[in-house]
Amino acid sequence: MNVIEFAWMNPLNAGLTVACLYLLKKLLEPTPAPVADAATGAAPASATRQLVTLALEELRNFDGKDPSKPVYVAVDGCIFDVSVGRNFYGAGGPYECFGGHDASRGLATDSLEEVIRHDHDTLDDLSPQQLARLQEWKQHFSLKYPQVGVVAGSEEAQKLRREASDSDSKKAA
């Protein structure tokens, strides 16, 4: 008897198989990107949400120890709200060292050691492979969690300022 015959042998197995396949499909299915309104050309509210700029000291206030506050993790200058993963990134979780901190170095090096930096980490000493790994993690976080801000002094913060300046220039013209 092979696996397929066993899965369909009784209704309970068949139901569980269908449920597992459905859940697997939902987990692997990419989330569609927000689409602009065809009539107005305006981006949806979620795409136009204002990003905050936080210094590393301010980011530490969102470490998950206060249940009334969200949990934030920074990855390569982008700050993500990982509150849905509070059990992982909040107090007592296996990755609590990332909560309220810039997790870039730890993610790039696959290490939970020496994650906490109290000043801006340029990551200049990382290898090309580690930098590629960091970009993979950044992509993972951007697909899984909403970006709520940027780290002050990071390239992402500078890019956000340039975009705001360009937008202001276009409005004035």
Short mmCIF file of N, CA, C and O in Angstrom, two decimals, residues 4-62:
data_model
loop_
_atom_site.label_atom_id
_atom_site.label_comp_id
_atom_site.label_asym_id
_atom_site.label_seq_id
_atom_site.Cartn_x
_atom_site.Cartn_y
_atom_site.Cartn_z
N ILE A 4 -0.47 7.36 -1.05
CA ILE A 4 -1.70 7.93 -1.61
C ILE A 4 -2.90 7.05 -1.28
O ILE A 4 -3.96 7.54 -0.87
N GLU A 5 -2.74 5.74 -1.42
CA GLU A 5 -3.84 4.82 -1.08
C GLU A 5 -4.18 4.93 0.40
O GLU A 5 -5.35 4.96 0.78
N PHE A 6 -3.15 5.03 1.25
CA PHE A 6 -3.38 5.14 2.68
C PHE A 6 -4.11 6.44 3.02
O PHE A 6 -5.03 6.46 3.84
N ALA A 7 -3.73 7.54 2.37
CA ALA A 7 -4.34 8.84 2.65
C ALA A 7 -5.82 8.84 2.31
O ALA A 7 -6.61 9.53 2.96
N TRP A 8 -6.23 8.09 1.31
CA TRP A 8 -7.63 8.11 0.88
C TRP A 8 -8.42 6.89 1.38
O TRP A 8 -9.57 6.72 1.03
N MET A 9 -7.79 6.06 2.24
CA MET A 9 -8.41 4.83 2.69
C MET A 9 -9.67 5.07 3.53
O MET A 9 -10.65 4.35 3.41
N ASN A 10 -9.68 6.10 4.34
CA ASN A 10 -10.89 6.39 5.11
C ASN A 10 -11.14 7.90 5.07
O ASN A 10 -10.25 8.68 4.77
N PRO A 11 -12.35 8.33 5.36
CA PRO A 11 -12.71 9.74 5.23
C PRO A 11 -11.89 10.67 6.13
O PRO A 11 -11.60 11.80 5.75
N LEU A 12 -11.50 10.21 7.31
CA LEU A 12 -10.71 11.05 8.21
C LEU A 12 -9.34 11.36 7.60
O LEU A 12 -8.89 12.50 7.58
N ASN A 13 -8.67 10.33 7.09
CA ASN A 13 -7.38 10.55 6.44
C ASN A 13 -7.52 11.48 5.23
O ASN A 13 -6.69 12.35 5.01
N ALA A 14 -8.56 11.28 4.45
CA ALA A 14 -8.78 12.11 3.27
C ALA A 14 -9.00 13.57 3.68
O ALA A 14 -8.43 14.49 3.08
N GLY A 15 -9.79 13.79 4.70
CA GLY A 15 -10.05 15.15 5.18
C GLY A 15 -8.79 15.82 5.70
O GLY A 15 -8.54 17.00 5.42
N LEU A 16 -8.03 15.09 6.48
CA LEU A 16 -6.78 15.65 7.00
C LEU A 16 -5.78 15.95 5.89
O LEU A 16 -5.08 16.96 5.93
N THR A 17 -5.72 15.10 4.88
CA THR A 17 -4.82 15.32 3.75
C THR A 17 -5.21 16.59 3.01
O THR A 17 -4.36 17.42 2.68
N VAL A 18 -6.51 16.75 2.74
CA VAL A 18 -6.98 17.95 2.05
C VAL A 18 -6.69 19.20 2.89
O VAL A 18 -6.22 20.22 2.37
N ALA A 19 -6.93 19.15 4.18
CA ALA A 19 -6.67 20.29 5.06
C ALA A 19 -5.19 20.65 5.06
O ALA A 19 -4.82 21.83 4.99
N CYS A 20 -4.32 19.65 5.14
CA CYS A 20 -2.87 19.90 5.13
C CYS A 20 -2.43 20.51 3.81
O CYS A 20 -1.63 21.45 3.78
N LEU A 21 -2.94 20.00 2.70
CA LEU A 21 -2.59 20.55 1.40
C LEU A 21 -3.06 22.00 1.27
O LEU A 21 -2.35 22.86 0.73
N TYR A 22 -4.26 22.30 1.77
CA TYR A 22 -4.78 23.67 1.71
C TYR A 22 -3.91 24.61 2.54
O TYR A 22 -3.54 25.69 2.08
N LEU A 23 -3.55 24.21 3.76
CA LEU A 23 -2.71 25.04 4.60
C LEU A 23 -1.33 25.24 4.00
O LEU A 23 -0.77 26.35 4.04
N LEU A 24 -0.77 24.21 3.40
CA LEU A 24 0.53 24.32 2.75
C LEU A 24 0.46 25.31 1.59
O LEU A 24 1.34 26.15 1.42
N LYS A 25 -0.63 25.25 0.82
CA LYS A 25 -0.82 26.18 -0.30
C LYS A 25 -0.89 27.61 0.22
O LYS A 25 -0.27 28.52 -0.33
N LYS A 26 -1.63 27.85 1.30
CA LYS A 26 -1.76 29.19 1.87
C LYS A 26 -0.43 29.72 2.40
O LYS A 26 -0.14 30.90 2.28
N LEU A 27 0.36 28.85 3.00
CA LEU A 27 1.65 29.27 3.54
C LEU A 27 2.64 29.64 2.43
O LEU A 27 3.43 30.57 2.58
N LEU A 28 2.60 28.91 1.34
CA LEU A 28 3.55 29.13 0.26
C LEU A 28 3.08 30.17 -0.75
O LEU A 28 3.87 30.64 -1.56
N GLU A 29 1.82 30.54 -0.70
CA GLU A 29 1.27 31.50 -1.65
C GLU A 29 1.77 32.90 -1.35
O GLU A 29 1.68 33.38 -0.22
N PRO A 30 2.35 33.61 -2.35
CA PRO A 30 2.83 34.97 -2.08
C PRO A 30 1.67 35.93 -1.86
O PRO A 30 0.59 35.76 -2.41
N THR A 31 1.92 36.93 -1.03
CA THR A 31 0.92 37.96 -0.77
C THR A 31 0.94 38.94 -1.92
O THR A 31 2.00 39.44 -2.29
N PRO A 32 -0.23 39.25 -2.52
CA PRO A 32 -0.23 40.17 -3.65
C PRO A 32 0.17 41.58 -3.21
O PRO A 32 -0.13 42.01 -2.11
N ALA A 33 0.86 42.27 -4.11
CA ALA A 33 1.27 43.65 -3.83
C ALA A 33 0.05 44.55 -3.90
O ALA A 33 -0.90 44.29 -4.65
N PRO A 34 0.05 45.66 -3.13
CA PRO A 34 -1.07 46.59 -3.19
C PRO A 34 -1.20 47.17 -4.59
O PRO A 34 -0.21 47.48 -5.24
N VAL A 35 -2.44 47.30 -5.05
CA VAL A 35 -2.70 47.81 -6.38
C VAL A 35 -3.30 49.21 -6.26
O VAL A 35 -4.17 49.45 -5.43
N ALA A 36 -2.84 50.11 -7.13
CA ALA A 36 -3.36 51.48 -7.11
C ALA A 36 -4.81 51.49 -7.59
O ALA A 36 -5.22 50.67 -8.41
N ASP A 37 -5.59 52.43 -7.09
CA ASP A 37 -6.97 52.62 -7.51
C ASP A 37 -6.97 53.05 -8.97
O ASP A 37 -6.34 54.04 -9.35
N ALA A 38 -7.69 52.32 -9.83
CA ALA A 38 -7.70 52.61 -11.26
C ALA A 38 -8.29 53.98 -11.57
O ALA A 38 -7.85 54.66 -12.49
N ALA A 39 -9.28 54.41 -10.82
CA ALA A 39 -9.94 55.69 -11.10
C ALA A 39 -9.09 56.88 -10.69
O ALA A 39 -8.95 57.85 -11.44
N THR A 40 -8.49 56.81 -9.51
CA THR A 40 -7.74 57.97 -8.99
C THR A 40 -6.24 57.83 -9.16
O THR A 40 -5.52 58.82 -9.10
N GLY A 41 -5.76 56.61 -9.35
CA GLY A 41 -4.33 56.38 -9.45
C GLY A 41 -3.63 56.43 -8.09
O GLY A 41 -2.42 56.34 -8.00
N ALA A 42 -4.41 56.58 -7.02
CA ALA A 42 -3.84 56.68 -5.68
C ALA A 42 -3.46 55.30 -5.17
O ALA A 42 -4.14 54.32 -5.43
N ALA A 43 -2.39 55.27 -4.43
CA ALA A 43 -1.96 54.02 -3.81
C ALA A 43 -2.88 53.71 -2.65
O ALA A 43 -3.45 54.62 -2.04
N PRO A 44 -3.08 52.43 -2.32
CA PRO A 44 -3.91 52.08 -1.18
C PRO A 44 -3.32 52.64 0.11
O PRO A 44 -2.13 52.93 0.19
N ALA A 45 -4.16 52.76 1.13
CA ALA A 45 -3.74 53.35 2.40
C ALA A 45 -2.53 52.65 2.99
O ALA A 45 -1.63 53.29 3.53
N SER A 46 -2.46 51.32 2.88
CA SER A 46 -1.33 50.60 3.46
C SER A 46 -0.03 50.95 2.76
O SER A 46 1.03 50.93 3.37
N ALA A 47 -0.09 51.29 1.47
CA ALA A 47 1.13 51.62 0.74
C ALA A 47 1.57 53.05 1.01
O ALA A 47 2.72 53.39 0.80
N THR A 48 0.67 53.90 1.44
CA THR A 48 1.01 55.31 1.68
C THR A 48 1.25 55.59 3.16
O THR A 48 1.42 56.74 3.52
N ARG A 49 1.25 54.56 3.99
CA ARG A 49 1.47 54.73 5.42
C ARG A 49 2.80 55.43 5.65
O ARG A 49 3.81 55.11 5.01
N GLN A 50 2.82 56.39 6.53
CA GLN A 50 4.02 57.15 6.85
C GLN A 50 4.97 56.29 7.67
O GLN A 50 4.56 55.70 8.68
N LEU A 51 6.22 56.20 7.25
CA LEU A 51 7.21 55.46 8.00
C LEU A 51 7.86 56.37 9.03
O LEU A 51 8.12 57.54 8.75
N VAL A 52 8.12 55.83 10.21
CA VAL A 52 8.77 56.60 11.26
C VAL A 52 10.28 56.40 11.16
O VAL A 52 10.74 55.39 10.63
N THR A 53 11.03 57.35 11.66
CA THR A 53 12.48 57.23 11.76
C THR A 53 12.81 57.15 13.23
O THR A 53 12.47 58.05 13.99
N LEU A 54 13.44 56.06 13.63
CA LEU A 54 13.79 55.84 15.03
C LEU A 54 15.29 55.69 15.19
O LEU A 54 15.94 54.99 14.40
N ALA A 55 15.83 56.33 16.20
CA ALA A 55 17.22 56.09 16.59
C ALA A 55 17.27 54.73 17.27
O ALA A 55 16.24 54.22 17.74
N LEU A 56 18.45 54.14 17.33
CA LEU A 56 18.59 52.83 17.97
C LEU A 56 18.12 52.86 19.41
O LEU A 56 17.52 51.88 19.88
N GLU A 57 18.36 53.97 20.11
CA GLU A 57 17.90 54.08 21.50
C GLU A 57 16.37 54.02 21.57
O GLU A 57 15.80 53.43 22.49
N GLU A 58 15.69 54.66 20.60
CA GLU A 58 14.23 54.65 20.57
C GLU A 58 13.70 53.27 20.21
O GLU A 58 12.68 52.82 20.74
N LEU A 59 14.40 52.59 19.32
CA LEU A 59 14.00 51.25 18.90
C LEU A 59 13.95 50.29 20.09
O LEU A 59 13.09 49.41 20.16
N ARG A 60 14.83 50.48 21.05
CA ARG A 60 14.90 49.60 22.23
C ARG A 60 13.62 49.63 23.06
O ARG A 60 13.36 48.71 23.83
N ASN A 61 12.81 50.67 22.89
CA ASN A 61 11.52 50.75 23.61
C ASN A 61 10.51 49.73 23.09
O ASN A 61 9.46 49.54 23.70
N PHE A 62 10.81 49.10 21.97
CA PHE A 62 9.88 48.16 21.34
C PHE A 62 10.47 46.75 21.34
O PHE A 62 10.47 46.06 20.33
#
